[in-house]
Short mmCIF file of N, CA and C and ligand atoms in Angstrom, two decimals:
data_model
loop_
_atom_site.label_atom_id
_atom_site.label_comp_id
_atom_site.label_asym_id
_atom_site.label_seq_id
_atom_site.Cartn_x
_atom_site.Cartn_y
_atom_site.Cartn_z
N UNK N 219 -8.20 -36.12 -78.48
CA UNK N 219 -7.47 -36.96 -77.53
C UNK N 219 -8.17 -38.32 -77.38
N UNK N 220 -7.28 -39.34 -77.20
CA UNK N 220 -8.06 -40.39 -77.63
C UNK N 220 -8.64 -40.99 -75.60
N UNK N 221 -9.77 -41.59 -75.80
CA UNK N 221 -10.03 -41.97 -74.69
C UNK N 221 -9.61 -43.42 -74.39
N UNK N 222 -8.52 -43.35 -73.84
CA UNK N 222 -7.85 -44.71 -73.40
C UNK N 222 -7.57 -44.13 -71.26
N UNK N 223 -7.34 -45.75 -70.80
CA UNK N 223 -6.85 -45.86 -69.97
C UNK N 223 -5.52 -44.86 -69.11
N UNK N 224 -4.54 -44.79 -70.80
CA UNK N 224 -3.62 -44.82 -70.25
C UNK N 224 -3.74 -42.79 -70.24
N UNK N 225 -4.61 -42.38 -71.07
CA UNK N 225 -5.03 -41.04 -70.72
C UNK N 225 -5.03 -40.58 -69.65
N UNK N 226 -6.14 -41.41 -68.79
CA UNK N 226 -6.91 -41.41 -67.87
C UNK N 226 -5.85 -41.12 -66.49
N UNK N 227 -4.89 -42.10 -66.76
CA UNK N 227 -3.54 -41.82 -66.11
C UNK N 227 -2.91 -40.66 -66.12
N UNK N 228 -2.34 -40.05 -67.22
CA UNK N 228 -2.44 -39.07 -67.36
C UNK N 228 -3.08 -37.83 -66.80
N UNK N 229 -4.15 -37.91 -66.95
CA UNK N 229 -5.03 -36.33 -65.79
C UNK N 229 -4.98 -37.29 -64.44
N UNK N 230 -4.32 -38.39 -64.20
CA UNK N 230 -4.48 -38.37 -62.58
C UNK N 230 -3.70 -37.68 -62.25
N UNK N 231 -2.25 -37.85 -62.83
CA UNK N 231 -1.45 -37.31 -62.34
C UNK N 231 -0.94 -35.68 -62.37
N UNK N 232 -2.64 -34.92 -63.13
CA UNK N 232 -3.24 -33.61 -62.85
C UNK N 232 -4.09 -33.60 -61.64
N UNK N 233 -4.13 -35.00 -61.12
CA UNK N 233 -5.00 -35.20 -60.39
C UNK N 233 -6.14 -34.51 -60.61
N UNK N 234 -7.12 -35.15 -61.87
CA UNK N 234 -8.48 -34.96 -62.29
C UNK N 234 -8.59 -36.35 -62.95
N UNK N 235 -10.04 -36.51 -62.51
CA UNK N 235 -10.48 -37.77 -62.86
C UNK N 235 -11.43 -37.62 -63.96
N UNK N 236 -10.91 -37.66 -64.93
CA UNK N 236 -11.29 -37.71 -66.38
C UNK N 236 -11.85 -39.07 -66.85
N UNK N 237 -13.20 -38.46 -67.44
CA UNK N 237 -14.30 -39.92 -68.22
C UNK N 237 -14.88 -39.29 -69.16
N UNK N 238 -15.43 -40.51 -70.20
CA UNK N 238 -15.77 -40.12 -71.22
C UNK N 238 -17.12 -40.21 -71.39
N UNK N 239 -17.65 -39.28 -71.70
CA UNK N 239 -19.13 -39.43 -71.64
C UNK N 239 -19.53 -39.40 -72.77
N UNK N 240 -20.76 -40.11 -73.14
CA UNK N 240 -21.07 -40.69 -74.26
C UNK N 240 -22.43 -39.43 -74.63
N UNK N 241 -22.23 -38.69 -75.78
CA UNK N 241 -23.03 -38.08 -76.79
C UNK N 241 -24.12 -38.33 -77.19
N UNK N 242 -24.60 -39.71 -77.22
CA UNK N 242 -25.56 -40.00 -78.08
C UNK N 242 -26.46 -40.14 -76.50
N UNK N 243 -25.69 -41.49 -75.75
CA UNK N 243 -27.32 -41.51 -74.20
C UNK N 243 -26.42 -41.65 -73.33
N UNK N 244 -26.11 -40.30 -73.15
CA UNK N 244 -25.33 -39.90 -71.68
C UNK N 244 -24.06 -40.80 -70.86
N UNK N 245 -24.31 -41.94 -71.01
CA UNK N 245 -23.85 -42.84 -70.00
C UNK N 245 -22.35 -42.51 -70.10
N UNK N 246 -21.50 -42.17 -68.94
CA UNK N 246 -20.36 -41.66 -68.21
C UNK N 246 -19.41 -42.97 -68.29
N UNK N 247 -18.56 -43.55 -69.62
CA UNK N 247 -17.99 -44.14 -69.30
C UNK N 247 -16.41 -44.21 -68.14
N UNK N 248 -16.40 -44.89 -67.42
CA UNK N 248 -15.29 -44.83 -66.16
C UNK N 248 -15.05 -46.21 -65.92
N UNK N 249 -13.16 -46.40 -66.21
CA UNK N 249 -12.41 -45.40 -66.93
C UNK N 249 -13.04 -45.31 -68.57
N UNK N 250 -12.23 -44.24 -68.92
CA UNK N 250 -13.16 -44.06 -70.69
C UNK N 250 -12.38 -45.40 -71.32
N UNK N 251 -13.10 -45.46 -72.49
CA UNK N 251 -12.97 -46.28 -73.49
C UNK N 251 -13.53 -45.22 -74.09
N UNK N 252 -12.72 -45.79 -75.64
CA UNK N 252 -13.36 -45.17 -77.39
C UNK N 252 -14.48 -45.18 -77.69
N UNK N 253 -15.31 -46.69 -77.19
CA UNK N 253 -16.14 -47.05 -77.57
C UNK N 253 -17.43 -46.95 -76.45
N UNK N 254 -18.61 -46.52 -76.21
CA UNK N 254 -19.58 -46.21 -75.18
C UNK N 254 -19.86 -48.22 -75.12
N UNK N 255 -20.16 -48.07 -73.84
CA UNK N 255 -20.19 -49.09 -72.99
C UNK N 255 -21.96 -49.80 -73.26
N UNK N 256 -22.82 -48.84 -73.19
CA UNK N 256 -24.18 -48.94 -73.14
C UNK N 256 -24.40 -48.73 -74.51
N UNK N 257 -24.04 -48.14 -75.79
CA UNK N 257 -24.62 -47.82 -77.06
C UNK N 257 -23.90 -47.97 -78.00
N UNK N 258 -22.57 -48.59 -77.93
CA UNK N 258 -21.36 -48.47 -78.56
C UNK N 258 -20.56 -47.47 -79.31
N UNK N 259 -21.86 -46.08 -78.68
CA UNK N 259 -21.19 -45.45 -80.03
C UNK N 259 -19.60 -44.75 -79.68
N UNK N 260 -19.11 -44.23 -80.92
CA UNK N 260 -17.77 -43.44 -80.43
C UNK N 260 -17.86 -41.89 -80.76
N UNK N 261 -18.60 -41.42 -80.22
CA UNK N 261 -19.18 -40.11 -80.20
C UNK N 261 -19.08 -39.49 -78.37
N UNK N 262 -17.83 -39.13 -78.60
CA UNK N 262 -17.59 -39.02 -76.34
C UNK N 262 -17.17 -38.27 -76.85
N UNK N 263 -17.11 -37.55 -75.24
CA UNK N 263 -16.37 -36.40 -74.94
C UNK N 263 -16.08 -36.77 -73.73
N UNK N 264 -14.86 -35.87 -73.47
CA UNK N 264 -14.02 -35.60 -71.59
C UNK N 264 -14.94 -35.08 -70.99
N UNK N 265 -15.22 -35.32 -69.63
CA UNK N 265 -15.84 -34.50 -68.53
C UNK N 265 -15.24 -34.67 -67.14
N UNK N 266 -14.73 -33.47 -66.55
CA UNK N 266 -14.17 -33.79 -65.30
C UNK N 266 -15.18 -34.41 -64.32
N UNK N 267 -14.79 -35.67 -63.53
CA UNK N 267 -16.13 -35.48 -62.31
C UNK N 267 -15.28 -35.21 -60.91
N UNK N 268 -16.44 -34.97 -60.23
CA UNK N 268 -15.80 -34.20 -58.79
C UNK N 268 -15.18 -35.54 -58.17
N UNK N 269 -14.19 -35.53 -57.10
CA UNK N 269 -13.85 -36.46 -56.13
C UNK N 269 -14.87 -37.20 -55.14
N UNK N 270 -16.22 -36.84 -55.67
CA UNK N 270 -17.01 -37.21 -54.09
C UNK N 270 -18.20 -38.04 -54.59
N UNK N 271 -17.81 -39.23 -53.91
CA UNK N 271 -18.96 -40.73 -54.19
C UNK N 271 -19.05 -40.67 -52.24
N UNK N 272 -20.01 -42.22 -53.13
CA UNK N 272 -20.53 -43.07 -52.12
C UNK N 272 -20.04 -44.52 -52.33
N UNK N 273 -19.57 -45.15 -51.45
CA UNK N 273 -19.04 -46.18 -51.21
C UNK N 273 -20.40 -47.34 -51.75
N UNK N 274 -20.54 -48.42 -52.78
CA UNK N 274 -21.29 -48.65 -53.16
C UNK N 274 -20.75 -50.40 -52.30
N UNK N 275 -19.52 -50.93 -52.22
CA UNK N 275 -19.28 -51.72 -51.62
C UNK N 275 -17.76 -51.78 -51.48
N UNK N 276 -17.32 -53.04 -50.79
CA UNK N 276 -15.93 -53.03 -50.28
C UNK N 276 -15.37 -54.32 -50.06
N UNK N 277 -14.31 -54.35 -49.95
CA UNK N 277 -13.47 -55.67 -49.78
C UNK N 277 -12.29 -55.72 -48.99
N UNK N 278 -12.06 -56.26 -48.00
CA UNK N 278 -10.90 -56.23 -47.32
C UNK N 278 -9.79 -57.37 -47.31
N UNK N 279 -9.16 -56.92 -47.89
CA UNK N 279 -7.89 -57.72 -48.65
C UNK N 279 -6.46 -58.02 -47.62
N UNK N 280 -6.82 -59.41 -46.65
CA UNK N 280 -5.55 -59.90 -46.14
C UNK N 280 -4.65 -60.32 -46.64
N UNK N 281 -5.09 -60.72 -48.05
CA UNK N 281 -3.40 -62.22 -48.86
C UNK N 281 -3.46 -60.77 -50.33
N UNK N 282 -2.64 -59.62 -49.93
CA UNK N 282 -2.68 -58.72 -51.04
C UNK N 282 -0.96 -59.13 -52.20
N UNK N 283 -1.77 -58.28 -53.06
CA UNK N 283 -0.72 -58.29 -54.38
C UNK N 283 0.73 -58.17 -53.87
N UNK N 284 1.42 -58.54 -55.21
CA UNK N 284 2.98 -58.33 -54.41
C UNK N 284 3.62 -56.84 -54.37
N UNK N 285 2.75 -55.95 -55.18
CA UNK N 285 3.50 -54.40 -54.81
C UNK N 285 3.11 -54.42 -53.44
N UNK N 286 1.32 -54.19 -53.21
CA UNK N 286 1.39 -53.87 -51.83
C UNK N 286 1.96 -54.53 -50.96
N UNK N 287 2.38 -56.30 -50.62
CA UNK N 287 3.08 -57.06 -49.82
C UNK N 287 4.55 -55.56 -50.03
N UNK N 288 4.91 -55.37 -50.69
CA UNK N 288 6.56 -54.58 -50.87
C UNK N 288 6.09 -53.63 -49.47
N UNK N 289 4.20 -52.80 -50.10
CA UNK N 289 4.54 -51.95 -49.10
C UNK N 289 4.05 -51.92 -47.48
N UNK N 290 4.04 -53.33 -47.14
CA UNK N 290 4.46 -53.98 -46.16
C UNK N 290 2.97 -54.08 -45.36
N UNK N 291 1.88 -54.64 -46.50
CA UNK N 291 0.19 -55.05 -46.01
C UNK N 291 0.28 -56.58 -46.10
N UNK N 292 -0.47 -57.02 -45.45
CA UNK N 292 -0.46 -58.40 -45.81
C UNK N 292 -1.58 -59.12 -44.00
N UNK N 293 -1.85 -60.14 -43.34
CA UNK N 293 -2.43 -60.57 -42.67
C UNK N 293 -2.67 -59.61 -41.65
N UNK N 294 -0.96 -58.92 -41.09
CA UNK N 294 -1.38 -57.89 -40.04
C UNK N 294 -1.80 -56.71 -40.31
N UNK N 295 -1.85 -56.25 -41.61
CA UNK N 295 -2.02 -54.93 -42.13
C UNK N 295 -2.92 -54.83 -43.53
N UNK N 296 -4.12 -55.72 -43.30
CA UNK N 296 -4.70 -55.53 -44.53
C UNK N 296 -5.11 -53.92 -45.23
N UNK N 297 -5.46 -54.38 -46.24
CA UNK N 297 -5.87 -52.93 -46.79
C UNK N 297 -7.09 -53.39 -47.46
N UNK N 298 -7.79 -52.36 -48.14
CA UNK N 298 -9.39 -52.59 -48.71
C UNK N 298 -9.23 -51.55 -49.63
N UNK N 299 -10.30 -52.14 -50.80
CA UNK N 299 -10.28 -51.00 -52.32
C UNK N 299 -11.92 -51.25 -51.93
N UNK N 300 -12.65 -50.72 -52.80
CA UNK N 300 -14.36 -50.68 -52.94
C UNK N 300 -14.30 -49.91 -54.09
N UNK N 301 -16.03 -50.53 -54.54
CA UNK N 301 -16.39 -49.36 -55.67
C UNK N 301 -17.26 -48.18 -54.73
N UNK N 302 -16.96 -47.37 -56.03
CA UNK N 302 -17.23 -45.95 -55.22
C UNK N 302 -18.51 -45.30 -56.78
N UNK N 303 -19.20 -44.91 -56.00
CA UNK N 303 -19.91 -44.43 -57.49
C UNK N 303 -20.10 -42.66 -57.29
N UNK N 304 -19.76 -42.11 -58.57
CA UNK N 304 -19.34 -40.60 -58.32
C UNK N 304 -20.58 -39.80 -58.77
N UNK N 305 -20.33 -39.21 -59.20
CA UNK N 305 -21.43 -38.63 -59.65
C UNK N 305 -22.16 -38.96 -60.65
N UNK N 306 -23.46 -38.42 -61.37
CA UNK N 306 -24.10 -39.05 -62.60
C UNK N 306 -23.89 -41.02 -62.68
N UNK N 307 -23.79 -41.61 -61.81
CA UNK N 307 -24.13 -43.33 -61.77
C UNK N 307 -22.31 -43.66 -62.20
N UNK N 308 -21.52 -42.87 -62.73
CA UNK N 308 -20.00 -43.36 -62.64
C UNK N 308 -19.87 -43.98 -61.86
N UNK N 309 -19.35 -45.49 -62.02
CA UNK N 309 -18.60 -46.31 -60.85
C UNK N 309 -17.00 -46.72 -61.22
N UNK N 310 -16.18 -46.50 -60.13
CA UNK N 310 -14.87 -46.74 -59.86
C UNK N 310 -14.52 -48.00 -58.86
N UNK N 311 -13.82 -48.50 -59.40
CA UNK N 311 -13.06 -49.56 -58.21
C UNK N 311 -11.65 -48.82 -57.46
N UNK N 312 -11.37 -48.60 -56.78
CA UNK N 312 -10.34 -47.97 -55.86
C UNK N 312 -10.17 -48.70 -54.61
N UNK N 313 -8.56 -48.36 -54.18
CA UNK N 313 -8.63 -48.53 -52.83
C UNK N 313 -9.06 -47.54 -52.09
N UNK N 314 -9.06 -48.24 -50.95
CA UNK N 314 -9.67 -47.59 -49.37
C UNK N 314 -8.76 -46.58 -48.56
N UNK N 315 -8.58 -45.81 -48.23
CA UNK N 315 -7.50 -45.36 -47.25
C UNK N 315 -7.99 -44.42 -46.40
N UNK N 316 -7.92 -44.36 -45.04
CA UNK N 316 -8.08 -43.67 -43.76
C UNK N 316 -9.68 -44.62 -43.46
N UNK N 317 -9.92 -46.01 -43.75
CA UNK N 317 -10.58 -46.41 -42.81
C UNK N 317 -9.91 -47.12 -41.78
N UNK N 318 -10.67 -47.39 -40.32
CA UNK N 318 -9.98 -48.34 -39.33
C UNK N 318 -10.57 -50.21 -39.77
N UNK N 319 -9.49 -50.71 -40.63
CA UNK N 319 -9.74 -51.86 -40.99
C UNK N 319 -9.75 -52.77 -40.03
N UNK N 320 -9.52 -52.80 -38.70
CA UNK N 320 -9.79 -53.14 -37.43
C UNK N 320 -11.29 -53.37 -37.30
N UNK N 321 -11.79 -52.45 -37.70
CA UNK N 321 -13.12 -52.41 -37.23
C UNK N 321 -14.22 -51.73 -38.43
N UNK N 322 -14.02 -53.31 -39.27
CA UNK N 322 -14.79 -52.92 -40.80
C UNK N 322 -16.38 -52.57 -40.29
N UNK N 323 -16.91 -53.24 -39.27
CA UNK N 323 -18.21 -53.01 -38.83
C UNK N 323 -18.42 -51.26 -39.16
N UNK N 324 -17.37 -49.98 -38.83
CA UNK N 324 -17.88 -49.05 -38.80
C UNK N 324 -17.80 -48.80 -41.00
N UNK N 325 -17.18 -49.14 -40.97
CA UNK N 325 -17.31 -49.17 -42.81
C UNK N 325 -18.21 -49.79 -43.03
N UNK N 326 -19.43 -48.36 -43.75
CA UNK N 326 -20.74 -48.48 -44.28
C UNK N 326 -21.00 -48.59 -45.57
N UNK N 327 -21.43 -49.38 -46.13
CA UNK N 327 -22.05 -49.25 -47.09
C UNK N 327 -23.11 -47.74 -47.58
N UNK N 328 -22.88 -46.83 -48.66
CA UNK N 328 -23.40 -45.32 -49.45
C UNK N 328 -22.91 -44.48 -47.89
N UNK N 329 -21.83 -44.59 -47.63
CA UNK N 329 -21.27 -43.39 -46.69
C UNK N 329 -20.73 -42.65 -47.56
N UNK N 330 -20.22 -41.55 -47.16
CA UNK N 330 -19.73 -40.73 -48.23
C UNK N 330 -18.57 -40.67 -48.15
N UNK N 331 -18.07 -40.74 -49.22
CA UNK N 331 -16.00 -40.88 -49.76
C UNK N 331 -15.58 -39.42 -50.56
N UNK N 332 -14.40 -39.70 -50.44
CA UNK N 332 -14.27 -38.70 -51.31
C UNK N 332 -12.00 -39.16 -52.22
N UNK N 333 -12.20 -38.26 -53.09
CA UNK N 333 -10.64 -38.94 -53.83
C UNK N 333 -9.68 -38.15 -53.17
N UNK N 334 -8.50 -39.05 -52.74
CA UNK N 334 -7.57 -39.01 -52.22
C UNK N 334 -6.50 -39.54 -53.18
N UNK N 335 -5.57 -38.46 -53.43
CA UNK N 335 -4.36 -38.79 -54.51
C UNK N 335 -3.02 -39.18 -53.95
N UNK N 336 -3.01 -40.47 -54.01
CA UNK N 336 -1.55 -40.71 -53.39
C UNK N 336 -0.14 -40.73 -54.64
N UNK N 337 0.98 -40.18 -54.26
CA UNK N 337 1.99 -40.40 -55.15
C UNK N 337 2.99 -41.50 -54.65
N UNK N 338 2.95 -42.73 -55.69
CA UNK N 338 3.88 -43.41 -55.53
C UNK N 338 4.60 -43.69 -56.75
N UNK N 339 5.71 -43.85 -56.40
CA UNK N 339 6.62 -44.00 -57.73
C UNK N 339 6.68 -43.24 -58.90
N UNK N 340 6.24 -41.90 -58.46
CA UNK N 340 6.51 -40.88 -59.76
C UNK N 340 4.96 -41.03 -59.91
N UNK N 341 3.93 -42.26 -59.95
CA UNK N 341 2.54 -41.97 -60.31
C UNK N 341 1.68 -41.49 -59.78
N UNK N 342 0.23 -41.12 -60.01
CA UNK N 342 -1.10 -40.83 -58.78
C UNK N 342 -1.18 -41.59 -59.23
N UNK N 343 -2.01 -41.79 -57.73
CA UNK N 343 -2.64 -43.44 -57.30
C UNK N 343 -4.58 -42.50 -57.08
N UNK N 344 -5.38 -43.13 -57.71
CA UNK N 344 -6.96 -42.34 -57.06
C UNK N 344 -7.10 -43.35 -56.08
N UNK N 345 -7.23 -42.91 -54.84
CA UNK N 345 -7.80 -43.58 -53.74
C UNK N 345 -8.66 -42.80 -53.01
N UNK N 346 -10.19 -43.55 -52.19
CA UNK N 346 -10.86 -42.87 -51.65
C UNK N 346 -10.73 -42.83 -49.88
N UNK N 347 -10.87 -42.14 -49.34
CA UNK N 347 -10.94 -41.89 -48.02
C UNK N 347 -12.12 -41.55 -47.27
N UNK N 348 -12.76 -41.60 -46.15
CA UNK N 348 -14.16 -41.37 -45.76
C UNK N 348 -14.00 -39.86 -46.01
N UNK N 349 -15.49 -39.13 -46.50
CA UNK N 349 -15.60 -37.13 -46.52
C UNK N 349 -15.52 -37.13 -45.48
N UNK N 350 -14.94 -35.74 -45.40
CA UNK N 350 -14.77 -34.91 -43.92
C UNK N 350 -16.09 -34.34 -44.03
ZN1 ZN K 618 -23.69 -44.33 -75.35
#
């Protein structure tokens, strides 16, 4: 199976977050590529990783894209994505969901997240939410 993006899509919507980890020196590419990121080689394999990072940083997005403007965010209703880093040093960019963007002060920097699968439009969406 080839390690592309659009794979990757694919097991979301198994909702599993599939990466390719590199054979030769470990390094967990996310999302996969063919090609290893750190060694170039193309010697990967699939590995599921669990849903549960740490919020490595964040961004809170008032003037958002035009899907989300559709789904009705924008000055009064911002929303926020962050990278999230999962297990073994994997880092993801995702959005944010179930923080109070009111009050980013309580959104910490290495709190613990975890993946939250939203369905829109027939797709999963990976989004993280604070762990319970
Ligand atoms: Zn490598």
């Amino acid at each position: 199976m080839e390690f592309t993006v659009s794979k990757f899509r694919e097991f979301l919507n198994k909702r599993k977050i599939m990466a390719a980890k590199c054979k030769k020196c470990g390094v967990i590419n996310l999302p996969p590529r063919p090609i290893c990121k750190n060694c170039r080689s193309s010697d990967l394999e699939w590995i599921e990783l669990k849903g549960k990072g740490k919020l490595v940083t964040f961004s809170i997005v008032h003037v958002p894209p035009t899907p989300l403007i559709a789904e009705g965010h924008g000055r009064e209703k911002p929303y926020a994505f962050g990278v999230v880093e999962l297990e073994k040093g994997a880092r993801i960019t995702a959005r944010l969901v179930g923080f109070d963007l009111k009050k980013p002060e309580k959104i910490q920097i290495g709190m613990d997240v975890e993946a939250e699968f939203l369905e829109k439009n027939g797709k999963t969406i990976l989004t993280f939410k604070p762990a319970s």
